[in-house]
Coordinates of C-alpha atoms in Angstrom, one line a residue:
M244 CA 0.0 0.0 0.0
A245 CA 1.4 3.4 0.9
S246 CA 4.7 4.5 2.4
H247 CA 2.7 5.6 5.5
S248 CA 4.3 9.0 5.3
H249 CA 3.3 11.7 7.8
S250 CA 4.2 15.3 8.1
A251 CA 3.8 18.2 10.5
A252 CA 1.1 19.5 8.2
D253 CA -1.1 16.6 9.2
D254 CA -1.7 18.0 12.7
V255 CA -5.0 19.6 13.7
Q256 CA -3.6 23.1 14.3
S257 CA -2.3 23.1 10.7
R258 CA -5.5 21.8 9.1
I259 CA -8.1 24.0 10.8
S260 CA -7.0 27.5 10.1
P261 CA -7.6 30.5 12.5
T262 CA -9.8 32.1 9.9
C263 CA -12.0 29.0 9.5
P264 CA -15.7 29.9 10.1
S265 CA -16.9 28.7 13.4
S266 CA -19.6 26.5 11.9
T267 CA -17.1 24.7 9.7
S268 CA -14.5 24.5 12.4
E269 CA -16.9 22.9 14.7
I270 CA -17.8 20.2 12.2
L271 CA -14.1 19.6 11.4
S272 CA -13.3 19.3 15.1
H273 CA -16.0 16.7 15.7
A274 CA -14.8 14.8 12.6
W275 CA -11.2 14.9 13.7
H276 CA -12.2 13.3 17.1
H277 CA -14.6 10.9 15.5
D278 CA -17.5 12.2 17.5
V279 CA -20.3 10.6 15.5
A280 CA -23.1 11.7 17.9
G281 CA -21.9 15.3 17.7
L282 CA -21.5 15.1 13.9
K283 CA -25.1 13.9 13.4
K284 CA -26.4 17.1 15.1
L285 CA -24.4 19.3 12.8
L286 CA -25.0 17.5 9.5
D287 CA -28.7 18.2 9.2
V288 CA -28.1 20.9 6.6
P289 CA -27.4 19.8 3.0
G290 CA -23.8 20.3 2.1
K291 CA -22.4 20.5 5.6
A292 CA -20.8 17.0 5.3
S293 CA -18.6 18.5 2.6
C294 CA -17.8 21.9 4.1
Q295 CA -14.1 22.9 3.7
D296 CA -11.7 25.1 5.6
P297 CA -11.2 28.1 3.3
V298 CA -7.4 28.0 3.7
T299 CA -6.5 24.3 3.9
G300 CA -9.4 22.8 2.0
E301 CA -9.8 20.3 4.9
T302 CA -13.2 18.5 4.7
P303 CA -14.7 16.4 7.5
L304 CA -13.6 13.3 5.6
H305 CA -10.0 14.5 5.4
A306 CA -10.1 15.3 9.1
A307 CA -11.6 12.0 10.2
I308 CA -9.0 10.1 8.2
R309 CA -6.0 12.3 8.8
S310 CA -6.4 12.3 12.5
C311 CA -5.7 8.6 12.6
G312 CA -2.1 9.2 11.7
P313 CA 0.0 6.7 9.8
F314 CA -0.6 3.0 10.2
S315 CA 2.0 1.2 12.4
P316 CA 2.9 -2.4 11.6
A317 CA 3.3 -2.9 15.3
S318 CA -0.4 -2.4 15.7
S319 CA -1.3 -4.7 12.8
S320 CA -2.1 -7.6 15.2
T321 CA -4.2 -5.3 17.4
P322 CA -8.0 -6.1 17.2
A323 CA -9.9 -3.5 15.2
T324 CA -12.0 -2.5 18.2
T325 CA -8.9 -1.9 20.4
T326 CA -7.7 1.6 20.8
V327 CA -4.3 2.4 19.4
I328 CA -2.1 5.5 19.8
A329 CA -1.8 7.5 16.6
S330 CA 1.1 9.9 15.9
S331 CA 1.1 12.8 18.3
G332 CA 1.5 15.1 15.3
A333 CA -1.9 14.1 14.1
T334 CA -3.9 13.8 17.3
G335 CA -2.0 15.7 19.9
G336 CA -1.4 12.4 21.7
H337 CA -5.1 11.5 21.8
E338 CA -6.0 7.9 21.5
V339 CA -7.6 6.8 18.2
N340 CA -10.1 4.0 17.8
V341 CA -10.1 2.8 14.2
E342 CA -13.6 1.6 14.5
D343 CA -14.7 5.0 15.6
A344 CA -12.9 6.5 12.6
K345 CA -14.7 4.1 10.3
A346 CA -18.0 5.0 11.9
A347 CA -17.3 8.7 11.4
V348 CA -16.4 8.2 7.7
H349 CA -19.5 6.1 7.2
E350 CA -21.7 8.8 8.8
L351 CA -20.2 11.5 6.6
F352 CA -20.8 9.5 3.4
L353 CA -24.4 8.9 4.5
S354 CA -24.7 12.7 4.9
G355 CA -23.5 13.5 1.4
A356 CA -19.7 13.9 1.8
I357 CA -17.9 14.1 -1.6
W358 CA -15.4 11.3 -2.1
N359 CA -13.0 13.2 -4.4
D360 CA -12.8 16.8 -3.0
V361 CA -9.2 17.9 -2.9
D362 CA -7.4 19.9 -0.2
D363 CA -4.5 22.4 -0.5
H364 CA -2.1 19.6 -1.2
N365 CA -4.3 18.3 -4.0
E366 CA -5.1 15.2 -1.9
T367 CA -8.6 13.6 -1.8
P368 CA -9.6 11.9 1.5
G369 CA -8.8 8.6 -0.2
C370 CA -5.3 9.9 -1.1
V371 CA -4.7 10.7 2.6
A372 CA -5.9 7.3 3.6
W373 CA -3.6 5.6 1.0
R374 CA -0.6 7.7 2.1
L375 CA -1.1 6.9 5.8
G376 CA -1.6 3.2 5.0
R377 CA -5.2 3.2 6.4
T378 CA -6.5 0.4 4.2
E379 CA -10.0 0.1 5.8
L380 CA -10.6 3.8 5.5
Y381 CA -9.2 3.9 1.9
N382 CA -11.6 1.1 0.9
L383 CA -14.6 3.1 2.3
C384 CA -13.6 5.9 0.1
V385 CA -13.3 3.6 -3.0
E386 CA -16.7 2.2 -2.2
A387 CA -18.2 5.6 -1.9
G388 CA -16.6 6.7 -5.2
V389 CA -18.0 3.7 -7.0
R390 CA -21.5 4.4 -5.7
A391 CA -21.2 8.1 -6.8
E392 CA -19.9 7.3 -10.3
L393 CA -22.5 4.7 -11.0
L394 CA -25.2 7.2 -10.0
F395 CA -23.7 10.0 -12.1
G396 CA -23.3 7.5 -14.9
L397 CA -27.0 6.8 -14.9
L398 CA -27.9 10.4 -14.7
D399 CA -25.3 11.7 -17.3
G400 CA -24.8 8.8 -19.8
Y401 CA -21.5 7.6 -18.4
E402 CA -19.6 10.7 -19.7
E403 CA -17.9 11.1 -16.3
L404 CA -15.4 8.4 -17.0
S405 CA -12.8 9.4 -19.6
S406 CA -9.3 8.3 -20.7
G407 CA -7.7 9.3 -17.4
S408 CA -7.6 13.1 -17.6
E409 CA -7.2 14.8 -14.3
E410 CA -9.1 17.7 -15.8
D411 CA -12.0 15.3 -16.4
D412 CA -11.9 14.4 -12.7
E413 CA -12.3 18.0 -11.9
G414 CA -15.3 18.2 -14.1
M415 CA -16.8 15.3 -12.2
E416 CA -16.1 17.0 -9.0
E417 CA -18.1 20.0 -10.3
E418 CA -21.0 17.7 -11.1
E419 CA -20.8 16.1 -7.7
T420 CA -20.7 19.5 -6.1
Q421 CA -24.1 20.3 -7.6
E422 CA -25.6 17.0 -6.7
N423 CA -24.2 16.8 -3.1
G424 CA -25.0 20.3 -1.9
H425 CA -22.0 22.6 -2.3
E426 CA -24.3 25.0 -4.2
A427 CA -26.5 24.9 -1.2
E428 CA -23.6 26.2 0.9
A429 CA -23.2 29.2 -1.4
E430 CA -26.8 30.0 -1.2
T431 CA -28.1 32.4 1.4
E432 CA -29.4 30.4 4.4
V433 CA -32.7 31.5 5.8
E434 CA -33.2 31.4 9.6
E435 CA -36.5 30.3 11.2
N436 CA -37.6 33.9 11.6
G437 CA -37.3 34.3 7.8
E438 CA -34.2 36.6 7.9
T439 CA -31.2 35.7 5.8
N440 CA -28.0 34.8 7.6
D441 CA -25.5 37.2 5.9
A442 CA -22.6 35.8 7.9
E443 CA -23.1 32.4 6.4
A444 CA -23.7 33.8 2.9
T445 CA -20.4 35.7 2.9
E446 CA -18.2 33.0 4.3
P447 CA -14.9 32.6 2.4
T448 CA -14.6 29.5 0.2
F449 CA -11.7 27.2 -0.6
Q450 CA -10.1 27.5 -4.0
A451 CA -8.6 24.1 -5.1
P452 CA -4.9 24.3 -6.2
K453 CA -4.4 24.7 -9.9
T454 CA -2.7 21.7 -11.6
D455 CA -1.0 21.3 -15.0
A456 CA -3.9 19.2 -16.2
E457 CA -5.0 19.8 -19.8
Q458 CA -8.4 20.9 -20.8
E459 CA -10.6 18.0 -21.6
V460 CA -9.6 16.8 -25.1
K461 CA -12.6 16.0 -27.2
S462 CA -12.3 13.6 -30.1
E463 CA -13.3 16.2 -32.7
T464 CA -10.6 18.6 -31.4
Y465 CA -8.0 16.0 -31.4
L466 CA -8.7 14.8 -34.9
R467 CA -8.2 18.4 -36.1
S468 CA -5.0 18.9 -34.1
K469 CA -1.4 18.9 -35.4
L470 CA 0.7 16.0 -34.2
T471 CA 4.4 15.7 -33.6
Y472 CA 6.4 12.4 -33.6
S473 CA 9.6 13.0 -31.6
D474 CA 11.8 11.5 -28.9
G475 CA 9.7 8.4 -28.4
K476 CA 6.4 10.2 -28.1
L477 CA 3.5 11.4 -30.1
V478 CA 2.0 14.7 -28.9
D479 CA -0.7 17.0 -30.2
D480 CA -0.3 20.7 -30.7
D481 CA -1.4 21.5 -27.2
G482 CA 1.3 19.2 -25.7
N483 CA -1.0 16.3 -24.7
G484 CA 0.7 12.9 -24.8
V485 CA -1.2 10.8 -27.3
M486 CA 1.1 7.8 -27.0
M487 CA 4.6 7.3 -25.6
A488 CA 7.4 4.8 -25.9
W489 CA 7.4 4.0 -22.2
E490 CA 4.1 2.2 -22.8
T491 CA 6.0 -0.5 -24.9
E492 CA 6.3 -3.0 -22.1
I493 CA 2.6 -2.7 -21.3
M494 CA 1.9 -3.3 -25.0
R495 CA 4.2 -6.3 -25.1
Q496 CA 2.4 -8.0 -22.2
S497 CA -0.9 -7.1 -23.8
V498 CA 0.1 -9.0 -27.0
D499 CA 1.3 -11.9 -24.9
A500 CA -2.2 -12.1 -23.3
L501 CA -4.1 -11.5 -26.5
L502 CA -2.1 -14.0 -28.5
P503 CA -1.0 -16.8 -26.2
N504 CA 2.2 -18.5 -27.4
K505 CA 2.4 -15.9 -30.2
E506 CA 0.5 -18.2 -32.5
E507 CA 0.8 -17.4 -36.2
G508 CA -2.2 -17.1 -38.6
K509 CA -4.5 -15.2 -36.2
R510 CA -7.0 -12.6 -37.2
I511 CA -6.3 -9.2 -35.5
L512 CA -8.2 -5.9 -35.2
N513 CA -6.5 -2.9 -33.6
I514 CA -8.4 0.4 -33.0
G515 CA -6.0 3.3 -32.7
F516 CA -2.6 3.1 -34.4
G517 CA -0.8 6.0 -32.7
M518 CA 2.9 5.2 -32.8
G519 CA 2.3 1.7 -34.1
I520 CA 3.8 0.1 -31.0
I521 CA 1.4 -2.8 -30.6
D522 CA 0.7 -3.2 -34.3
S523 CA 4.5 -3.8 -34.9
M524 CA 4.3 -6.6 -32.3
F525 CA 1.1 -8.0 -33.9
A526 CA 2.8 -8.0 -37.3
E527 CA 5.7 -10.0 -36.0
T528 CA 3.3 -12.9 -35.3
K529 CA 2.5 -13.2 -39.0
P530 CA -1.3 -12.9 -38.7
A531 CA -3.7 -14.2 -41.3
R532 CA -5.6 -10.9 -41.0
H533 CA -4.4 -7.6 -39.6
H534 CA -6.9 -4.7 -39.7
I535 CA -6.2 -1.3 -38.2
I536 CA -8.6 1.6 -37.7
E537 CA -7.1 5.0 -37.5
A538 CA -8.9 8.4 -37.8
H539 CA -6.2 11.1 -37.5
E540 CA -5.1 12.4 -40.9
E541 CA -1.5 13.1 -39.7
V542 CA -1.1 9.6 -38.4
L543 CA -2.4 8.2 -41.7
E544 CA 0.0 10.5 -43.6
H545 CA 2.9 9.3 -41.4
V546 CA 2.0 5.7 -42.0
S547 CA 1.8 6.2 -45.7
N548 CA 5.3 7.4 -46.2
P549 CA 7.7 4.9 -48.0
E550 CA 9.7 4.1 -44.8
S551 CA 6.6 3.0 -42.8
K552 CA 6.3 -0.6 -41.8
F553 CA 2.6 -0.3 -42.6
G554 CA 2.6 1.2 -46.0
S555 CA 1.7 -0.4 -49.4
T556 CA 4.5 -3.0 -49.1
W557 CA 2.9 -4.3 -45.9
E558 CA -0.5 -4.4 -47.5
E559 CA 0.8 -6.3 -50.5
S560 CA 2.6 -8.9 -48.3
A561 CA -0.8 -10.1 -46.9
P562 CA -1.7 -13.8 -47.5
E563 CA -4.7 -12.6 -49.5
R564 CA -5.9 -9.3 -50.9
G565 CA -7.3 -6.9 -48.2
A566 CA -6.1 -9.1 -45.3
Y567 CA -3.6 -6.4 -44.2
K568 CA -5.3 -3.0 -44.2
I569 CA -5.5 0.3 -42.4
H570 CA -9.1 1.5 -42.4
Q571 CA -9.1 5.3 -42.5
G572 CA -11.8 7.0 -40.4
R573 CA -13.6 6.9 -37.0
W574 CA -14.1 3.4 -35.6
Q575 CA -17.8 4.4 -35.1
D576 CA -18.1 4.5 -38.9
I577 CA -15.8 1.6 -39.8
V578 CA -16.8 -1.1 -37.3
P579 CA -20.5 -1.4 -38.4
Q580 CA -19.1 -2.0 -41.9
L581 CA -16.9 -4.7 -40.7
L582 CA -19.8 -6.3 -38.9
E583 CA -21.9 -6.1 -42.1
R584 CA -19.1 -7.9 -44.0
G585 CA -19.0 -10.6 -41.4
E586 CA -15.4 -10.0 -40.3
I587 CA -14.4 -12.1 -37.3
Y588 CA -11.2 -11.7 -35.2
D589 CA -9.2 -13.8 -32.8
A590 CA -7.8 -10.7 -31.1
I591 CA -9.2 -7.2 -30.7
Y592 CA -7.3 -4.3 -29.0
F593 CA -8.8 -0.9 -28.3
D594 CA -6.7 2.2 -27.4
T595 CA -8.1 5.5 -28.7
F596 CA -7.4 9.1 -27.7
G597 CA -9.8 11.9 -26.8
E598 CA -12.8 9.7 -26.3
D599 CA -14.9 9.4 -23.1
Y600 CA -15.6 6.2 -21.4
G601 CA -19.1 6.0 -22.9
Q602 CA -17.5 5.2 -26.3
L603 CA -15.4 2.3 -24.9
K604 CA -18.4 1.0 -23.1
M605 CA -20.5 1.1 -26.3
F606 CA -17.7 -0.7 -28.2
F607 CA -17.4 -3.7 -25.8
T608 CA -21.2 -3.9 -25.2
E609 CA -22.5 -3.5 -28.7
Y610 CA -19.7 -4.6 -31.1
V611 CA -17.2 -6.9 -29.5
P612 CA -19.7 -9.9 -29.3
G613 CA -20.3 -9.7 -33.0
L614 CA -16.7 -9.2 -34.0
L615 CA -14.9 -11.7 -31.8
D616 CA -14.4 -15.3 -32.6
Q617 CA -15.9 -17.9 -30.2
Y618 CA -12.5 -18.4 -28.6
G619 CA -11.2 -14.9 -29.3
I620 CA -9.7 -12.4 -26.8
F621 CA -10.4 -8.7 -26.5
G622 CA -8.3 -6.1 -24.6
F623 CA -8.1 -2.4 -24.1
F624 CA -5.7 0.0 -22.4
N625 CA -7.0 0.5 -18.9
G626 CA -5.7 4.0 -18.1
L627 CA -8.9 5.4 -16.5
G628 CA -7.8 7.8 -13.7
A629 CA -4.2 6.5 -13.8
D630 CA -2.9 9.8 -12.5
R631 CA -4.4 9.2 -9.1
R632 CA -4.6 5.9 -7.2
I633 CA -8.1 6.4 -5.7
C634 CA -9.6 7.4 -9.1
Y635 CA -7.9 4.4 -10.8
D636 CA -9.3 2.0 -8.2
V637 CA -12.8 3.5 -8.3
Y638 CA -13.0 3.5 -12.1
T639 CA -11.6 0.0 -12.4
K640 CA -14.5 -1.2 -10.2
V641 CA -17.0 0.7 -12.2
V642 CA -15.7 -0.8 -15.4
E643 CA -15.8 -4.3 -13.9
M644 CA -19.5 -3.8 -13.0
H645 CA -20.3 -2.6 -16.5
L646 CA -18.4 -5.6 -17.9
T647 CA -20.5 -7.9 -15.7
D648 CA -23.6 -6.2 -16.9
A649 CA -22.5 -7.1 -20.4
G650 CA -22.3 -10.8 -19.4
L651 CA -18.6 -11.0 -18.4
D652 CA -16.8 -12.7 -15.6
V653 CA -13.7 -10.7 -14.8
D654 CA -10.6 -11.7 -12.9
W655 CA -7.9 -9.1 -12.4
K656 CA -4.1 -9.4 -12.4
D657 CA -1.3 -6.9 -11.9
I658 CA 1.1 -5.7 -14.6
D659 CA 4.1 -4.0 -13.1
V660 CA 5.0 -0.6 -14.5
D661 CA 8.6 0.6 -14.3
L662 CA 8.4 4.2 -13.2
K663 CA 12.0 5.0 -13.9
G664 CA 11.9 8.3 -15.8
L665 CA 8.3 8.8 -15.0
E666 CA 8.6 10.1 -11.5
E667 CA 8.2 13.8 -12.0
A668 CA 6.0 15.9 -14.3
G669 CA 7.9 17.8 -17.0
K670 CA 11.1 15.7 -16.6
G671 CA 12.4 12.5 -18.0
E672 CA 9.8 10.8 -20.2
W673 CA 7.4 13.6 -19.5
E674 CA 9.7 16.4 -20.9
G675 CA 7.7 18.3 -23.5
V676 CA 4.4 16.6 -22.4
K677 CA 1.7 18.8 -20.8
R678 CA 0.5 16.3 -18.2
R679 CA 1.9 13.3 -16.4
Y680 CA -1.1 11.0 -17.2
W681 CA 0.4 7.9 -15.4
T682 CA 1.7 7.8 -11.8
L683 CA 1.1 4.2 -10.7
D684 CA 3.6 1.4 -10.3
S685 CA 1.2 -1.3 -11.5
K686 CA -1.6 -1.7 -14.0
L687 CA -4.7 -3.8 -13.5
S688 CA -5.4 -6.3 -16.2
P689 CA -8.7 -8.1 -15.9
L690 CA -9.3 -11.5 -17.4
G691 CA -12.9 -12.4 -18.3
T692 CA -15.2 -14.7 -20.1
L693 CA -18.6 -14.0 -21.8
Y694 CA -20.6 -17.1 -20.8
A695 CA -19.2 -19.9 -22.9
R696 CA -18.1 -17.5 -25.6
P697 CA -15.1 -15.2 -26.0
N698 CA -12.4 -14.5 -23.5
L699 CA -11.8 -10.9 -22.8
I700 CA -8.7 -9.3 -21.3
F701 CA -8.4 -5.6 -20.3
F702 CA -5.1 -3.9 -19.7

């Protein structure tokens, strides 16, 4: 789990600022001390469960988790109901009962607390729990995140899950703000006598720290953008990383799973050429059929040059006419044509850029069953929320539920990701790239079956 790091900034004096409004300070204090009875009396107004210190951004969830301090291996054998001493920096030497902390977190979620609000260190409550090694509290945050995202997916057509953009996460937070009552906080409260409470109405609000996240990249915008191939990366004209060479090992393991034993003569469909990393690996297996769908004009121009591995010479080397082909256009237009022609594939891989999760979900729900051979395997690049551990874990569970709804049994396995050169934004592999879109040292790869039909693998 986490390194269980702790700093002086985790103490109560640092997290509840002197200028914090008294009503917010009172709630944060009760949350910090896991006083559930006291919290219940204060959370009867919509939005109070997600109030924030205007300086530190501390929410009641942050406070309830942070006050536990870092997990100590020495206490790992201590029964959950037994009181343990947390770091004095976090609690001022007060004893902490983990069960009380869980009860406080549970009560806050019941009262509408937002799972992914960030503080002044750009940490969500789940991020704090992960850093402190508080597994049980972290899992509560993941479960709450899953519930929230499933709800918003039903309300908003699943647009909340995208290709892992931190900016998209911020957009989701704004939606959740509206649904969970932050707007109610900004509205003027009316007292029982009918007069407005101006003090409450003018309370200062917390401004989340700005990040280097890009604006949400829409497919139409991306397809019109200028692309640059350089130094092992493909970036658009706004500096967004479309594909990078560090992904090669992930792609290699993906091919190993999609084509067990690298059998020759398989029928392959790949959606999203990019730098051609995975297609080069597919080509080495001498497939009977190798179809690629690519929509960006500059990628297509790059592929058509005489030095390309996937130009006319590659197409002419096919076992039969049309067996090796790059289909030019959006997959939403090409795939229905492939279905009409009765094309069937042994391996399908999906890795597009600039599309929201709804498009991926539509693909594996509506098209994969018709395109995949009875014993075929389907995979996609699972990078949803990969710039933040809590988001990755939440979105992975949401995807699993949707796959189950589509008739899939899914088993997950880890793929190790070497973070050498990926540690810091703007440096190493990220030099010249606007956003560090991957921060995790492992990647979840689910294995699934669709009843007695195809096997599906997701990376």
